[in-house]
Amino acid sequence: MQDKIDRINTEILKDQIALEDLEIDHQKKLKVLEEEYNLLEEDFYRIRTIFEQSAEAAHYDADYFNNPDGLATFYKALGDFSEAAETKFFEDRNQLTQKEEAILTDFSRKKGLLEEELNQKYYQRKRYFEEAES
């Protein structure tokens, strides 16, 4: 009987370690995802800053060279490019959100399975102890 108890204790310990490893892996994945979100936002705001600086320069050039048509053309191109950049940003952010949801779903599923196995082994160990006492 002691062999059975020792074996189930070893299995429980392995499952507990697997559960901890799963949690650590999950946290690493979330950290990488957070970094991806941050880089995406940094890129987007960097592009917006460039747009704003370009607009200021275009105003200066239009005033200096007395070329309001050039300014209108520039703003049209800048607006189109800005809209495309914003659309790309939101598409990329949506992809990251979907990736995050997949990570959370996968983690929850794996954690649930491991916890269920662990609970079954706890119950089995309890039965072994009860058998040993009787």
PDB file of C-alpha atoms in Angstrom:
ATOM      1  CA  MET A   1       0.000   0.000   0.000  1.00  0.00           C
ATOM      2  CA  GLN A   2       2.869   2.357   0.786  1.00  0.00           C
ATOM      3  CA  ASP A   3       4.138   1.912  -2.775  1.00  0.00           C
ATOM      4  CA  LYS A   4       0.766   3.051  -4.125  1.00  0.00           C
ATOM      5  CA  ILE A   5       0.786   6.084  -1.834  1.00  0.00           C
ATOM      6  CA  ASP A   6       4.363   6.968  -2.796  1.00  0.00           C
ATOM      7  CA  ARG A   7       3.542   6.586  -6.487  1.00  0.00           C
ATOM      8  CA  ILE A   8       0.434   8.789  -6.278  1.00  0.00           C
ATOM      9  CA  ASN A   9       2.377  11.390  -4.255  1.00  0.00           C
ATOM     10  CA  THR A  10       5.012  11.460  -7.001  1.00  0.00           C
ATOM     11  CA  GLU A  11       2.319  11.892  -9.651  1.00  0.00           C
ATOM     12  CA  ILE A  12       0.704  14.680  -7.637  1.00  0.00           C
ATOM     13  CA  LEU A  13       4.049  16.429  -7.289  1.00  0.00           C
ATOM     14  CA  LYS A  14       4.659  16.140 -11.052  1.00  0.00           C
ATOM     15  CA  ASP A  15       1.211  17.588 -11.780  1.00  0.00           C
ATOM     16  CA  GLN A  16       1.792  20.455  -9.348  1.00  0.00           C
ATOM     17  CA  ILE A  17       5.076  21.239 -11.080  1.00  0.00           C
ATOM     18  CA  ALA A  18       3.377  21.027 -14.487  1.00  0.00           C
ATOM     19  CA  LEU A  19       0.715  23.450 -13.249  1.00  0.00           C
ATOM     20  CA  GLU A  20       3.385  25.900 -12.050  1.00  0.00           C
ATOM     21  CA  ASP A  21       5.257  25.554 -15.355  1.00  0.00           C
ATOM     22  CA  LEU A  22       2.035  26.216 -17.246  1.00  0.00           C
ATOM     23  CA  GLU A  23       1.454  29.388 -15.214  1.00  0.00           C
ATOM     24  CA  ILE A  24       5.029  30.586 -15.815  1.00  0.00           C
ATOM     25  CA  ASP A  25       4.736  29.901 -19.555  1.00  0.00           C
ATOM     26  CA  HIS A  26       1.403  31.719 -19.639  1.00  0.00           C
ATOM     27  CA  GLN A  27       2.890  34.774 -17.916  1.00  0.00           C
ATOM     28  CA  LYS A  28       5.790  34.801 -20.399  1.00  0.00           C
ATOM     29  CA  LYS A  29       3.368  34.710 -23.336  1.00  0.00           C
ATOM     30  CA  LEU A  30       1.353  37.573 -21.860  1.00  0.00           C
ATOM     31  CA  LYS A  31       4.549  39.588 -21.303  1.00  0.00           C
ATOM     32  CA  VAL A  32       5.596  39.105 -24.948  1.00  0.00           C
ATOM     33  CA  LEU A  33       2.109  40.099 -26.054  1.00  0.00           C
ATOM     34  CA  GLU A  34       2.229  43.219 -23.875  1.00  0.00           C
ATOM     35  CA  GLU A  35       5.550  44.167 -25.477  1.00  0.00           C
ATOM     36  CA  GLU A  36       4.006  43.677 -28.934  1.00  0.00           C
ATOM     37  CA  TYR A  37       1.116  45.971 -27.962  1.00  0.00           C
ATOM     38  CA  ASN A  38       3.546  48.595 -26.676  1.00  0.00           C
ATOM     39  CA  LEU A  39       5.690  48.476 -29.821  1.00  0.00           C
ATOM     40  CA  LEU A  40       2.610  48.775 -32.007  1.00  0.00           C
ATOM     41  CA  GLU A  41       1.420  51.843 -30.101  1.00  0.00           C
ATOM     42  CA  GLU A  42       4.893  53.397 -30.119  1.00  0.00           C
ATOM     43  CA  ASP A  43       5.097  52.951 -33.896  1.00  0.00           C
ATOM     44  CA  PHE A  44       1.643  54.421 -34.391  1.00  0.00           C
ATOM     45  CA  TYR A  45       2.371  57.492 -32.263  1.00  0.00           C
ATOM     46  CA  ARG A  46       5.759  57.928 -33.931  1.00  0.00           C
ATOM     47  CA  ILE A  47       4.001  57.979 -37.320  1.00  0.00           C
ATOM     48  CA  ARG A  48       1.446  60.482 -36.017  1.00  0.00           C
ATOM     49  CA  THR A  49       4.264  62.743 -34.826  1.00  0.00           C
ATOM     50  CA  ILE A  50       5.870  62.570 -38.260  1.00  0.00           C
ATOM     51  CA  PHE A  51       2.515  63.496 -39.839  1.00  0.00           C
ATOM     52  CA  GLU A  52       2.161  66.478 -37.517  1.00  0.00           C
ATOM     53  CA  GLN A  53       5.716  67.643 -38.227  1.00  0.00           C
ATOM     54  CA  SER A  54       5.157  67.195 -41.963  1.00  0.00           C
ATOM     55  CA  ALA A  55       1.981  69.259 -41.768  1.00  0.00           C
ATOM     56  CA  GLU A  56       3.832  72.054 -39.985  1.00  0.00           C
ATOM     57  CA  ALA A  57       6.569  71.977 -42.627  1.00  0.00           C
ATOM     58  CA  ALA A  58       3.988  72.006 -45.429  1.00  0.00           C
ATOM     59  CA  HIS A  59       2.331  75.093 -43.932  1.00  0.00           C
ATOM     60  CA  TYR A  60       5.667  76.839 -43.768  1.00  0.00           C
ATOM     61  CA  ASP A  61       6.474  75.899 -47.371  1.00  0.00           C
ATOM     62  CA  ALA A  62       3.030  76.961 -48.613  1.00  0.00           C
ATOM     63  CA  ASP A  63       3.347  80.324 -46.878  1.00  0.00           C
ATOM     64  CA  TYR A  64       6.953  80.838 -47.918  1.00  0.00           C
ATOM     65  CA  PHE A  65       6.508  79.805 -51.546  1.00  0.00           C
ATOM     66  CA  ASN A  66       2.934  81.089 -51.809  1.00  0.00           C
ATOM     67  CA  ASN A  67       1.678  77.703 -53.009  1.00  0.00           C
ATOM     68  CA  PRO A  68      -1.740  76.936 -51.465  1.00  0.00           C
ATOM     69  CA  ASP A  69      -2.499  74.300 -54.149  1.00  0.00           C
ATOM     70  CA  GLY A  70       0.616  72.379 -53.166  1.00  0.00           C
ATOM     71  CA  LEU A  71      -0.564  72.480 -49.562  1.00  0.00           C
ATOM     72  CA  ALA A  72      -3.973  71.081 -50.517  1.00  0.00           C
ATOM     73  CA  THR A  73      -2.344  68.288 -52.519  1.00  0.00           C
ATOM     74  CA  PHE A  74       0.002  67.550 -49.640  1.00  0.00           C
ATOM     75  CA  TYR A  75      -2.867  67.404 -47.141  1.00  0.00           C
ATOM     76  CA  LYS A  76      -4.815  65.058 -49.410  1.00  0.00           C
ATOM     77  CA  ALA A  77      -1.834  62.692 -49.666  1.00  0.00           C
ATOM     78  CA  LEU A  78      -1.104  63.020 -45.954  1.00  0.00           C
ATOM     79  CA  GLY A  79      -4.736  62.293 -45.107  1.00  0.00           C
ATOM     80  CA  ASP A  80      -4.789  59.203 -47.307  1.00  0.00           C
ATOM     81  CA  PHE A  81      -1.553  57.934 -45.820  1.00  0.00           C
ATOM     82  CA  SER A  82      -2.693  58.744 -42.290  1.00  0.00           C
ATOM     83  CA  GLU A  83      -5.951  56.870 -42.825  1.00  0.00           C
ATOM     84  CA  ALA A  84      -4.073  53.855 -44.190  1.00  0.00           C
ATOM     85  CA  ALA A  85      -1.675  53.902 -41.225  1.00  0.00           C
ATOM     86  CA  GLU A  86      -4.554  54.137 -38.765  1.00  0.00           C
ATOM     87  CA  THR A  87      -6.414  51.293 -40.474  1.00  0.00           C
ATOM     88  CA  LYS A  88      -3.261  49.153 -40.358  1.00  0.00           C
ATOM     89  CA  PHE A  89      -2.792  49.990 -36.670  1.00  0.00           C
ATOM     90  CA  PHE A  90      -6.324  48.888 -35.793  1.00  0.00           C
ATOM     91  CA  GLU A  91      -6.000  45.708 -37.879  1.00  0.00           C
ATOM     92  CA  ASP A  92      -2.729  44.831 -36.143  1.00  0.00           C
ATOM     93  CA  ARG A  93      -4.216  45.610 -32.744  1.00  0.00           C
ATOM     94  CA  ASN A  94      -7.218  43.393 -33.497  1.00  0.00           C
ATOM     95  CA  GLN A  95      -4.853  40.563 -34.459  1.00  0.00           C
ATOM     96  CA  LEU A  96      -3.032  40.984 -31.150  1.00  0.00           C
ATOM     97  CA  THR A  97      -6.361  40.938 -29.310  1.00  0.00           C
ATOM     98  CA  GLN A  98      -7.299  37.690 -31.061  1.00  0.00           C
ATOM     99  CA  LYS A  99      -3.894  36.265 -30.189  1.00  0.00           C
ATOM    100  CA  GLU A 100      -4.436  37.264 -26.554  1.00  0.00           C
ATOM    101  CA  GLU A 101      -7.851  35.600 -26.496  1.00  0.00           C
ATOM    102  CA  ALA A 102      -6.341  32.418 -27.957  1.00  0.00           C
ATOM    103  CA  ILE A 103      -3.584  32.424 -25.323  1.00  0.00           C
ATOM    104  CA  LEU A 104      -6.111  32.894 -22.508  1.00  0.00           C
ATOM    105  CA  THR A 105      -8.432  30.199 -23.872  1.00  0.00           C
ATOM    106  CA  ASP A 106      -5.588  27.720 -24.319  1.00  0.00           C
ATOM    107  CA  PHE A 107      -4.269  28.439 -20.826  1.00  0.00           C
ATOM    108  CA  SER A 108      -7.698  28.042 -19.235  1.00  0.00           C
ATOM    109  CA  ARG A 109      -8.271  24.748 -21.039  1.00  0.00           C
ATOM    110  CA  LYS A 110      -4.877  23.294 -20.113  1.00  0.00           C
ATOM    111  CA  LYS A 111      -5.118  24.530 -16.534  1.00  0.00           C
ATOM    112  CA  GLY A 112      -8.587  23.035 -16.159  1.00  0.00           C
ATOM    113  CA  LEU A 113      -7.394  19.657 -17.426  1.00  0.00           C
ATOM    114  CA  LEU A 114      -4.377  19.647 -15.123  1.00  0.00           C
ATOM    115  CA  GLU A 115      -6.455  20.687 -12.125  1.00  0.00           C
ATOM    116  CA  GLU A 116      -8.979  17.947 -12.870  1.00  0.00           C
ATOM    117  CA  GLU A 117      -6.194  15.344 -13.041  1.00  0.00           C
ATOM    118  CA  LEU A 118      -4.740  16.680  -9.815  1.00  0.00           C
ATOM    119  CA  ASN A 119      -8.101  16.509  -8.050  1.00  0.00           C
ATOM    120  CA  GLN A 120      -8.557  12.903  -9.184  1.00  0.00           C
ATOM    121  CA  LYS A 121      -5.130  12.023  -7.823  1.00  0.00           C
ATOM    122  CA  TYR A 122      -5.875  13.748  -4.504  1.00  0.00           C
ATOM    123  CA  TYR A 123      -9.042  11.693  -4.278  1.00  0.00           C
ATOM    124  CA  GLN A 124      -7.130   8.518  -5.174  1.00  0.00           C
ATOM    125  CA  ARG A 125      -4.539   9.289  -2.493  1.00  0.00           C
ATOM    126  CA  LYS A 126      -7.309   9.828   0.055  1.00  0.00           C
ATOM    127  CA  ARG A 127      -8.743   6.417  -0.840  1.00  0.00           C
ATOM    128  CA  TYR A 128      -5.316   4.802  -0.462  1.00  0.00           C
ATOM    129  CA  PHE A 129      -4.936   6.332   3.004  1.00  0.00           C
ATOM    130  CA  GLU A 130      -8.400   5.141   3.962  1.00  0.00           C
ATOM    131  CA  GLU A 131      -7.555   1.626   2.745  1.00  0.00           C
ATOM    132  CA  ALA A 132      -4.284   1.682   4.669  1.00  0.00           C
ATOM    133  CA  GLU A 133      -6.055   2.712   7.880  1.00  0.00           C
ATOM    134  CA  SER A 134      -8.655  -0.052   7.667  1.00  0.00           C
TER     135      SER A 134
END
